[in-house]
Amino acid sequence: MSPSRIPRRVWSIGLVSGMGGMLVMLDATLAGLALISVQADLNAPLEDAQWIISSYLIAIAVSLPTSTWFGGRFGLGRVWGAALATFIGASIGCAFATGLDTLIAARIVQGLAAGILLPTGHAILIGGVERDQMGRVLGVVGTLISVAAAIGPGIGGWLVDVASWRWLFWINVPLGAIAAVWAAKAMPGGVAQHGLRLPLGQLLLIVTGLPLALYGAAEITSRQPSGNGWLAIGGGAVLLALFVEVARTSKSSLLTLELMRNRQFRASSLLGVANSANLFGGLLLFPLYFHARHEMSHSQIGLMLVFMGAGTACALYLAGNLVDRIGPRPVVLAGATMLAVSALPFALIAVPSDIAATLMFVRGIGSAWTTNPATTAAYSAVDRKDIGGAATLVHIVQRVSGALGAVAVVATIGWLGGSGGHGEVRAMALMVVLPLLQAWWGTHLTGYRAVREPG
């Protein structure tokens, strides 16, 4: 029996929500590309400058828990539109930043908006998708996002070379305006539930605990660690443990933590940890590697990232189609193999530029074939009524893991550094080890089944 036909209405919503995801992903990609230029322009060491990436990801993770409540209270579509407007405003703030502190502050606001933009867009889309359509819809939406990730670095690298890194944030303004106009016509406003109450105690625990723990992780892995890092990790861990206990026993929980009891959802979440650490760690590492090892310009580095994004764009729809037909496990194993094989030469030899471009294309395919199955398997494991909560948990896992991946890359470069870009070369070992974890957790996926109706 062939999968059912997807209506035009679903495609329209998917493309609009995909534009929101495109902006979020584009900013994550371009920030890694701008890192070298920001370091030089603002006179900041790498371990400080990397916070323009990590603060963005942490802020996303901090605001994500509120997305389900805001969506329920005011309507998913309305909240999505407000988050988009905030994201555009924060992008303008990034472009006008006069120092590293103000840039990081604007990036935090960007991340807070992105943390609501991503799951509300996903929840609107998945809520209207039939049971045998999810892989294909997510594949097409993911392709839109990855096309932006492919084209963006090429344009962004050129802009940095001919103008300034500030133009990387100005790009968001016209793109965001197009998305806002389109959303006004296609995106449903949603139903507002006026009786919902925001659990402020739980919110305070998680928005304090998460950044504290991640800051501690960055501090203890820096080249000059202090005891403050361990204190921050300990304090963050205590606050997060209290959050879990309060949320577990409360009648009104900020996060749908009981979803973690579902074996398929739990396995998909663990796979998402390695996926995001690999993706965002790589987005930071590869520009540094190409700059240090090959002395590439920003335009040349952007072109390398274009090849990676092109591989992802070419592979995502096929990945979704395969997941709908044969399940996520074999697709994940194939993708993890491609990620490991494409990263290994960078860790061992000086790779010529033409071969490097091919390897980056293969890396893009591997990223598509690990990310799409994990996301699809997570959503397919839950009832339709829990899609909003599932989207929030999925994105929290992805962003926190992405921040940890960036921290791990910077720490490895610092620990194993030396002249001639040796630290960047040695850090490539992470890009080989992480796919092994992706393959391991991929084998724990229990198989594919479509989104279940409640009850």
Tab-separated table of C-alpha atoms in Angstrom:
chain	number	residue	atom	x	y	z
A	1	MET	CA	0.000	0.000	0.000
A	2	SER	CA	1.558	3.316	-1.124
A	3	PRO	CA	1.683	6.351	1.209
A	4	SER	CA	-1.250	8.788	0.967
A	5	ARG	CA	-1.182	12.047	-1.011
A	6	ILE	CA	-0.203	15.148	0.966
A	7	PRO	CA	-2.637	18.100	0.529
A	8	ARG	CA	-1.517	21.553	-0.595
A	9	ARG	CA	-2.541	23.108	2.737
A	10	VAL	CA	-0.006	20.962	4.596
A	11	TRP	CA	2.740	21.865	2.132
A	12	SER	CA	1.975	25.575	2.526
A	13	ILE	CA	2.177	25.407	6.331
A	14	GLY	CA	5.299	23.285	6.077
A	15	LEU	CA	7.078	25.785	3.843
A	16	VAL	CA	6.188	28.717	6.108
A	17	SER	CA	7.324	26.926	9.267
A	18	GLY	CA	10.371	25.789	7.320
A	19	MET	CA	11.306	29.413	6.646
A	20	GLY	CA	11.357	29.990	10.408
A	21	GLY	CA	13.590	26.960	10.869
A	22	MET	CA	15.705	28.176	7.969
A	23	LEU	CA	16.405	31.474	9.744
A	24	VAL	CA	17.351	29.666	12.956
A	25	MET	CA	19.653	27.220	11.168
A	26	LEU	CA	21.122	29.914	8.943
A	27	ASP	CA	22.147	31.911	11.997
A	28	ALA	CA	23.784	28.872	13.590
A	29	THR	CA	25.720	28.172	10.369
A	30	LEU	CA	26.761	31.732	9.633
A	31	ALA	CA	27.859	32.400	13.211
A	32	GLY	CA	30.485	29.675	12.864
A	33	LEU	CA	31.622	31.236	9.598
A	34	ALA	CA	31.844	34.697	11.209
A	35	LEU	CA	33.745	33.507	14.269
A	36	ILE	CA	37.213	34.191	12.851
A	37	SER	CA	36.244	37.681	11.698
A	38	VAL	CA	34.506	38.509	14.994
A	39	GLN	CA	37.615	37.399	16.904
A	40	ALA	CA	39.781	39.787	14.935
A	41	ASP	CA	37.324	42.689	14.835
A	42	LEU	CA	36.376	42.579	18.523
A	43	ASN	CA	39.806	41.406	19.763
A	44	ALA	CA	38.430	38.313	21.554
A	45	PRO	CA	40.100	34.955	22.277
A	46	LEU	CA	38.448	31.844	20.815
A	47	GLU	CA	37.117	30.581	24.147
A	48	ASP	CA	35.269	33.890	24.601
A	49	ALA	CA	34.212	34.369	20.980
A	50	GLN	CA	32.676	30.878	20.809
A	51	TRP	CA	29.915	32.167	23.098
A	52	ILE	CA	28.304	33.863	20.094
A	53	ILE	CA	27.455	30.276	19.107
A	54	SER	CA	26.984	28.650	22.509
A	55	SER	CA	24.920	31.496	24.019
A	56	TYR	CA	22.550	31.266	21.072
A	57	LEU	CA	22.060	27.519	21.528
A	58	ILE	CA	21.723	27.797	25.314
A	59	ALA	CA	19.132	30.578	24.962
A	60	ILE	CA	17.146	28.352	22.608
A	61	ALA	CA	17.202	25.577	25.199
A	62	VAL	CA	16.127	28.011	27.937
A	63	SER	CA	13.056	29.333	26.094
A	64	LEU	CA	12.012	25.991	24.617
A	65	PRO	CA	10.198	24.819	27.794
A	66	THR	CA	7.870	27.826	27.577
A	67	SER	CA	6.845	27.176	23.968
A	68	THR	CA	4.190	24.574	24.792
A	69	TRP	CA	2.579	26.839	27.398
A	70	PHE	CA	2.679	29.948	25.200
A	71	GLY	CA	1.288	27.958	22.266
A	72	GLY	CA	-1.564	26.622	24.362
A	73	ARG	CA	-2.311	29.929	26.046
A	74	PHE	CA	-2.265	32.240	23.014
A	75	GLY	CA	-2.447	29.881	20.007
A	76	LEU	CA	0.516	28.287	18.254
A	77	GLY	CA	0.326	30.433	15.118
A	78	ARG	CA	0.143	33.716	17.035
A	79	VAL	CA	3.100	32.756	19.203
A	80	TRP	CA	5.077	31.704	16.129
A	81	GLY	CA	4.481	35.135	14.567
A	82	ALA	CA	5.545	36.997	17.727
A	83	ALA	CA	8.717	34.904	17.979
A	84	LEU	CA	9.540	35.650	14.342
A	85	ALA	CA	9.197	39.409	14.923
A	86	THR	CA	11.449	39.209	18.014
A	87	PHE	CA	14.043	37.205	16.073
A	88	ILE	CA	14.169	39.850	13.338
A	89	GLY	CA	14.558	42.636	15.916
A	90	ALA	CA	17.375	40.793	17.695
A	91	SER	CA	19.132	40.253	14.350
A	92	ILE	CA	19.202	44.017	13.877
A	93	GLY	CA	20.697	44.293	17.385
A	94	CYS	CA	23.445	41.820	16.419
A	95	ALA	CA	24.274	43.872	13.322
A	96	PHE	CA	24.682	47.043	15.412
A	97	ALA	CA	26.657	45.385	18.268
A	98	THR	CA	29.650	47.486	19.371
A	99	GLY	CA	31.448	44.824	21.417
A	100	LEU	CA	31.478	41.129	22.218
A	101	ASP	CA	29.230	41.594	25.260
A	102	THR	CA	26.526	43.411	23.311
A	103	LEU	CA	26.773	40.898	20.467
A	104	ILE	CA	26.331	37.983	22.865
A	105	ALA	CA	23.397	39.772	24.533
A	106	ALA	CA	21.663	40.212	21.163
A	107	ARG	CA	22.426	36.585	20.308
A	108	ILE	CA	20.741	35.528	23.550
A	109	VAL	CA	17.570	37.402	22.568
A	110	GLN	CA	17.776	35.789	19.134
A	111	GLY	CA	18.071	32.381	20.778
A	112	LEU	CA	15.147	33.017	23.127
A	113	ALA	CA	12.959	33.815	20.114
A	114	ALA	CA	14.311	30.851	18.140
A	115	GLY	CA	13.526	28.511	21.038
A	116	ILE	CA	9.840	29.335	20.630
A	117	LEU	CA	9.901	29.604	16.826
A	118	LEU	CA	11.200	26.070	16.236
A	119	PRO	CA	8.851	23.852	18.286
A	120	THR	CA	5.695	25.896	17.642
A	121	GLY	CA	6.335	25.688	13.896
A	122	HIS	CA	6.925	21.946	14.156
A	123	ALA	CA	3.849	21.427	16.327
A	124	ILE	CA	1.611	23.322	13.861
A	125	LEU	CA	2.967	21.273	10.984
A	126	ILE	CA	2.978	17.827	12.588
A	127	GLY	CA	-0.480	18.385	14.089
A	128	GLY	CA	-1.940	18.446	10.567
A	129	VAL	CA	0.052	15.561	9.049
A	130	GLU	CA	-1.438	12.117	8.505
A	131	ARG	CA	0.236	9.028	9.849
A	132	ASP	CA	2.064	7.914	6.686
A	133	GLN	CA	3.110	11.393	5.518
A	134	MET	CA	5.468	12.512	8.271
A	135	GLY	CA	8.795	11.346	6.833
A	136	ARG	CA	8.135	13.015	3.477
A	137	VAL	CA	6.857	16.283	4.965
A	138	LEU	CA	9.789	16.553	7.385
A	139	GLY	CA	12.106	15.644	4.523
A	140	VAL	CA	10.847	18.499	2.333
A	141	VAL	CA	10.837	21.035	5.178
A	142	GLY	CA	14.305	19.868	6.190
A	143	THR	CA	15.406	20.246	2.562
A	144	LEU	CA	14.268	23.879	2.572
A	145	ILE	CA	16.266	24.505	5.739
A	146	SER	CA	19.328	22.712	4.399
A	147	VAL	CA	19.157	24.601	1.085
A	148	ALA	CA	19.452	27.793	3.117
A	149	ALA	CA	22.314	26.221	5.045
A	150	ALA	CA	23.908	25.393	1.681
A	151	ILE	CA	23.450	28.750	-0.043
A	152	GLY	CA	23.876	30.912	3.053
A	153	PRO	CA	27.566	30.218	3.773
A	154	GLY	CA	28.551	30.958	0.169
A	155	ILE	CA	26.817	34.321	0.238
A	156	GLY	CA	27.859	34.929	3.843
A	157	GLY	CA	31.527	34.203	3.205
A	158	TRP	CA	31.522	36.622	0.303
A	159	LEU	CA	29.820	39.295	2.436
A	160	VAL	CA	32.426	38.933	5.189
A	161	ASP	CA	35.254	39.258	2.676
A	162	VAL	CA	33.855	42.318	0.851
A	163	ALA	CA	32.014	44.032	3.716
A	164	SER	CA	31.694	42.854	7.343
A	165	TRP	CA	30.441	40.003	9.519
A	166	ARG	CA	27.580	42.339	10.492
A	167	TRP	CA	25.918	41.680	7.154
A	168	LEU	CA	25.435	38.059	8.167
A	169	PHE	CA	22.743	39.296	10.563
A	170	TRP	CA	21.205	41.826	8.165
A	171	ILE	CA	20.314	38.872	5.903
A	172	ASN	CA	17.620	37.864	8.409
A	173	VAL	CA	15.616	41.068	7.961
A	174	PRO	CA	14.332	40.628	4.359
A	175	LEU	CA	14.006	36.848	4.777
A	176	GLY	CA	12.044	37.301	7.995
A	177	ALA	CA	9.764	39.879	6.360
A	178	ILE	CA	8.927	37.437	3.548
A	179	ALA	CA	8.152	34.714	6.095
A	180	ALA	CA	5.912	37.094	8.084
A	181	VAL	CA	3.848	38.078	5.033
A	182	TRP	CA	3.486	34.458	3.925
A	183	ALA	CA	2.558	33.319	7.439
A	184	ALA	CA	-0.237	35.903	7.640
A	185	LYS	CA	-1.943	34.064	4.771
A	186	ALA	CA	-1.050	30.417	5.432
A	187	MET	CA	-0.376	29.901	9.147
A	188	PRO	CA	-3.411	29.135	11.340
A	189	GLY	CA	-3.605	31.277	14.469
A	190	GLY	CA	-4.484	28.350	16.728
A	191	VAL	CA	-6.809	28.047	19.699
A	192	ALA	CA	-6.148	30.134	22.827
A	193	GLN	CA	-6.830	28.434	26.174
A	194	HIS	CA	-7.333	31.246	28.669
A	195	GLY	CA	-7.288	29.049	31.759
A	196	LEU	CA	-3.695	27.829	31.391
A	197	ARG	CA	-1.262	28.857	34.126
A	198	LEU	CA	2.499	29.075	33.669
A	199	PRO	CA	4.360	27.047	36.347
A	200	LEU	CA	6.769	29.811	37.337
A	201	GLY	CA	8.646	27.726	39.910
A	202	GLN	CA	9.521	25.072	37.335
A	203	LEU	CA	10.433	27.759	34.802
A	204	LEU	CA	12.809	29.454	37.249
A	205	LEU	CA	14.541	26.154	38.046
A	206	ILE	CA	15.162	25.161	34.416
A	207	VAL	CA	16.110	28.605	33.044
A	208	THR	CA	18.665	28.924	35.840
A	209	GLY	CA	19.903	25.348	35.951
A	210	LEU	CA	20.527	24.807	32.224
A	211	PRO	CA	22.744	27.859	31.562
A	212	LEU	CA	24.577	27.362	34.859
A	213	ALA	CA	25.467	23.746	34.046
A	214	LEU	CA	26.530	24.584	30.474
A	215	TYR	CA	28.595	27.555	31.634
A	216	GLY	CA	30.324	25.255	34.121
A	217	ALA	CA	31.088	22.751	31.363
A	218	ALA	CA	32.669	25.515	29.268
A	219	GLU	CA	34.649	26.826	32.238
A	220	ILE	CA	36.216	23.507	33.284
A	221	THR	CA	37.229	22.730	29.695
A	222	SER	CA	38.895	26.111	29.115
A	223	ARG	CA	42.665	26.444	28.990
A	224	GLN	CA	42.643	28.222	32.352
A	225	PRO	CA	39.875	26.482	34.351
A	226	SER	CA	38.870	27.654	37.805
A	227	GLY	CA	36.941	26.096	40.654
A	228	ASN	CA	33.938	28.194	39.626
A	229	GLY	CA	33.262	25.743	36.790
A	230	TRP	CA	32.683	22.805	39.108
A	231	LEU	CA	30.526	24.955	41.395
A	232	ALA	CA	28.426	26.002	38.413
A	233	ILE	CA	28.015	22.408	37.221
A	234	GLY	CA	27.062	21.276	40.719
A	235	GLY	CA	24.596	24.114	41.211
A	236	GLY	CA	23.088	23.613	37.770
A	237	ALA	CA	22.738	19.865	38.330
A	238	VAL	CA	20.949	20.418	41.658
A	239	LEU	CA	18.535	22.902	40.105
A	240	LEU	CA	17.800	20.592	37.173
A	241	ALA	CA	17.254	17.629	39.516
A	242	LEU	CA	14.810	19.748	41.528
A	243	PHE	CA	13.063	20.717	38.295
A	244	VAL	CA	12.620	17.073	37.288
A	245	GLU	CA	11.235	16.160	40.723
A	246	VAL	CA	8.836	19.116	40.836
A	247	ALA	CA	7.692	18.577	37.234
A	248	ARG	CA	7.217	14.847	37.833
A	249	THR	CA	4.972	15.350	40.862
A	250	SER	CA	3.122	18.485	39.719
A	251	LYS	CA	-0.332	18.459	38.156
A	252	SER	CA	0.818	21.137	35.692
A	253	SER	CA	4.229	20.287	34.232
A	254	LEU	CA	6.269	22.643	32.079
A	255	LEU	CA	7.669	19.677	30.108
A	256	THR	CA	6.025	16.383	29.183
A	257	LEU	CA	8.742	14.337	30.902
A	258	GLU	CA	6.666	11.144	30.946
A	259	LEU	CA	7.390	10.840	27.216
A	260	MET	CA	10.888	9.705	28.200
A	261	ARG	CA	9.330	6.475	29.490
A	262	ASN	CA	8.582	5.598	25.863
A	263	ARG	CA	11.478	3.463	24.632
A	264	GLN	CA	11.315	4.712	21.040
A	265	PHE	CA	11.170	8.366	22.078
A	266	ARG	CA	14.009	7.889	24.571
A	267	ALA	CA	16.226	6.173	21.983
A	268	SER	CA	15.488	8.907	19.447
A	269	SER	CA	16.399	11.569	22.018
A	270	LEU	CA	19.735	9.898	22.796
A	271	LEU	CA	20.474	9.711	19.084
A	272	GLY	CA	19.634	13.415	18.874
A	273	VAL	CA	22.343	14.149	21.474
A	274	ALA	CA	25.101	12.788	19.236
A	275	ASN	CA	23.488	14.199	16.072
A	276	SER	CA	23.436	17.763	17.389
A	277	ALA	CA	26.860	17.603	19.046
A	278	ASN	CA	28.274	16.428	15.707
A	279	LEU	CA	26.385	19.001	13.635
A	280	PHE	CA	27.004	22.140	15.716
A	281	GLY	CA	30.484	21.076	16.800
A	282	GLY	CA	31.322	20.600	13.124
A	283	LEU	CA	29.877	23.974	12.160
A	284	LEU	CA	32.377	25.551	14.549
A	285	LEU	CA	35.324	23.232	13.819
A	286	PHE	CA	35.395	23.024	10.019
A	287	PRO	CA	35.706	26.807	9.393
A	288	LEU	CA	38.546	26.950	11.955
A	289	TYR	CA	40.170	23.901	10.336
A	290	PHE	CA	40.025	25.296	6.793
A	291	HIS	CA	41.337	28.675	7.964
A	292	ALA	CA	44.228	27.238	10.001
A	293	ARG	CA	45.158	24.296	7.780
A	294	HIS	CA	44.518	25.683	4.277
A	295	GLU	CA	44.539	29.453	4.961
A	296	MET	CA	41.219	29.776	3.153
A	297	SER	CA	39.347	33.070	2.888
A	298	HIS	CA	35.833	33.404	4.271
A	299	SER	CA	34.437	32.978	0.750
A	300	GLN	CA	36.373	29.742	0.259
A	301	ILE	CA	35.295	28.427	3.665
A	302	GLY	CA	31.709	29.359	2.846
A	303	LEU	CA	31.976	27.388	-0.382
A	304	MET	CA	33.062	24.308	1.566
A	305	LEU	CA	30.003	24.649	3.791
A	306	VAL	CA	27.901	25.037	0.636
A	307	PHE	CA	28.985	21.539	-0.423
A	308	MET	CA	27.937	20.159	2.954
A	309	GLY	CA	24.563	21.900	2.825
A	310	ALA	CA	24.056	20.735	-0.749
A	311	GLY	CA	24.621	17.136	0.321
A	312	THR	CA	22.016	17.517	3.053
A	313	ALA	CA	19.526	19.176	0.688
A	314	CYS	CA	19.928	16.415	-1.882
A	315	ALA	CA	19.526	13.630	0.661
A	316	LEU	CA	16.776	14.758	3.042
A	317	TYR	CA	13.699	13.909	0.982
A	318	LEU	CA	15.092	10.482	0.122
A	319	ALA	CA	15.874	9.957	3.806
A	320	GLY	CA	12.278	10.801	4.743
A	321	ASN	CA	10.925	8.530	2.027
A	322	LEU	CA	13.104	5.637	3.177
A	323	VAL	CA	12.049	6.147	6.802
A	324	ASP	CA	8.377	6.018	5.779
A	325	ARG	CA	9.025	2.763	3.874
A	326	ILE	CA	11.699	0.763	5.735
A	327	GLY	CA	12.046	2.442	9.145
A	328	PRO	CA	14.729	4.651	10.728
A	329	ARG	CA	17.337	2.130	11.884
A	330	PRO	CA	19.038	1.216	8.555
A	331	VAL	CA	18.958	4.845	7.416
A	332	VAL	CA	20.696	5.997	10.610
A	333	LEU	CA	23.400	3.331	10.311
A	334	ALA	CA	24.129	4.322	6.704
A	335	GLY	CA	24.247	8.018	7.653
A	336	ALA	CA	26.561	7.466	10.616
A	337	THR	CA	28.929	5.481	8.402
A	338	MET	CA	29.081	8.359	5.916
A	339	LEU	CA	29.788	10.863	8.703
A	340	ALA	CA	32.673	8.818	10.095
A	341	VAL	CA	34.195	8.034	6.680
A	342	SER	CA	33.987	11.672	5.535
A	343	ALA	CA	35.657	13.015	8.711
A	344	LEU	CA	38.477	10.470	9.028
A	345	PRO	CA	40.760	11.845	6.258
A	346	PHE	CA	40.713	15.332	7.833
A	347	ALA	CA	42.067	13.819	11.078
A	348	LEU	CA	44.853	11.869	9.330
A	349	ILE	CA	46.196	13.768	6.304
A	350	ALA	CA	46.315	17.174	4.620
A	351	VAL	CA	43.259	16.851	2.386
A	352	PRO	CA	43.412	18.640	-1.003
A	353	SER	CA	40.655	21.185	-1.558
A	354	ASP	CA	38.818	19.274	-4.305
A	355	ILE	CA	38.707	16.093	-2.220
A	356	ALA	CA	37.702	18.152	0.840
A	357	ALA	CA	34.688	19.484	-1.082
A	358	THR	CA	33.617	15.937	-1.947
A	359	LEU	CA	34.012	14.813	1.655
A	360	MET	CA	31.918	17.762	2.841
A	361	PHE	CA	29.176	16.773	0.385
A	362	VAL	CA	29.228	13.215	1.790
A	363	ARG	CA	29.129	14.660	5.309
A	364	GLY	CA	25.986	16.572	4.368
A	365	ILE	CA	24.319	13.372	3.181
A	366	GLY	CA	25.308	11.607	6.403
A	367	SER	CA	23.864	14.445	8.476
A	368	ALA	CA	20.530	14.184	6.635
A	369	TRP	CA	20.421	10.411	7.057
A	370	THR	CA	20.912	10.599	10.810
A	371	THR	CA	18.872	13.701	11.718
A	372	ASN	CA	15.664	13.017	9.759
A	373	PRO	CA	15.167	9.444	11.056
A	374	ALA	CA	15.787	10.478	14.666
A	375	THR	CA	13.242	13.306	14.495
A	376	THR	CA	10.659	11.231	12.635
A	377	ALA	CA	11.049	8.286	15.024
A	378	ALA	CA	10.618	10.585	18.032
A	379	TYR	CA	7.371	12.096	16.747
A	380	SER	CA	6.029	8.768	15.537
A	381	ALA	CA	6.363	7.314	19.040
A	382	VAL	CA	3.829	9.619	20.702
A	383	ASP	CA	0.110	10.342	20.573
A	384	ARG	CA	-0.980	13.268	18.427
A	385	LYS	CA	-2.108	15.185	21.526
A	386	ASP	CA	1.494	15.065	22.829
A	387	ILE	CA	3.152	16.402	19.662
A	388	GLY	CA	3.687	19.892	21.144
A	389	GLY	CA	5.406	18.508	24.243
A	390	ALA	CA	7.446	16.097	22.125
A	391	ALA	CA	8.609	18.926	19.839
A	392	THR	CA	9.764	20.909	22.866
A	393	LEU	CA	11.749	17.998	24.322
A	394	VAL	CA	13.295	17.123	20.953
A	395	HIS	CA	14.523	20.679	20.426
A	396	ILE	CA	15.836	21.050	23.986
A	397	VAL	CA	17.937	17.925	23.530
A	398	GLN	CA	19.214	19.155	20.165
A	399	ARG	CA	20.203	22.659	21.295
A	400	VAL	CA	21.797	21.681	24.601
A	401	SER	CA	23.754	18.942	22.834
A	402	GLY	CA	24.772	21.409	20.114
A	403	ALA	CA	26.135	23.803	22.734
A	404	LEU	CA	28.050	20.959	24.392
A	405	GLY	CA	29.447	19.958	20.999
A	406	ALA	CA	30.751	23.499	20.431
A	407	VAL	CA	32.272	23.582	23.923
A	408	ALA	CA	33.914	20.198	23.346
A	409	VAL	CA	35.480	21.372	20.080
A	410	VAL	CA	36.932	24.537	21.639
A	411	ALA	CA	38.226	22.545	24.618
A	412	THR	CA	39.865	19.934	22.386
A	413	ILE	CA	41.541	22.595	20.259
A	414	GLY	CA	42.865	24.244	23.423
A	415	TRP	CA	44.112	21.000	24.980
A	416	LEU	CA	45.684	19.588	21.823
A	417	GLY	CA	46.650	22.834	20.131
A	418	GLY	CA	49.913	23.862	18.638
A	419	SER	CA	51.263	25.755	15.654
A	420	GLY	CA	49.990	25.160	12.135
A	421	GLY	CA	46.433	24.357	13.118
A	422	HIS	CA	47.352	21.102	14.868
A	423	GLY	CA	44.598	21.595	17.449
A	424	GLU	CA	41.965	21.810	14.721
A	425	VAL	CA	43.325	18.668	13.044
A	426	ARG	CA	43.368	16.687	16.283
A	427	ALA	CA	39.886	17.878	17.185
A	428	MET	CA	38.666	16.133	14.023
A	429	ALA	CA	38.829	12.923	16.038
A	430	LEU	CA	35.565	14.084	17.644
A	431	MET	CA	33.910	14.066	14.219
A	432	VAL	CA	34.922	10.405	13.877
A	433	VAL	CA	33.971	9.273	17.395
A	434	LEU	CA	30.543	10.935	17.470
A	435	PRO	CA	29.221	8.962	14.449
A	436	LEU	CA	30.102	5.774	16.321
A	437	LEU	CA	27.758	6.922	19.095
A	438	GLN	CA	25.153	7.817	16.492
A	439	ALA	CA	25.356	4.320	15.033
A	440	TRP	CA	25.175	2.731	18.504
A	441	TRP	CA	22.100	4.681	19.566
A	442	GLY	CA	20.568	4.168	16.131
A	443	THR	CA	20.527	0.412	16.721
A	444	HIS	CA	18.287	1.004	19.759
A	445	LEU	CA	15.485	2.462	17.663
A	446	THR	CA	12.660	-0.059	17.931
A	447	GLY	CA	11.365	0.490	14.431
A	448	TYR	CA	8.965	2.875	12.741
A	449	ARG	CA	5.309	3.368	13.301
A	450	ALA	CA	3.192	6.372	12.393
A	451	VAL	CA	1.818	8.970	14.769
A	452	ARG	CA	-0.859	7.382	16.945
A	453	GLU	CA	-4.254	8.916	17.496
A	454	PRO	CA	-5.005	9.591	21.179
A	455	GLY	CA	-6.418	6.633	23.040
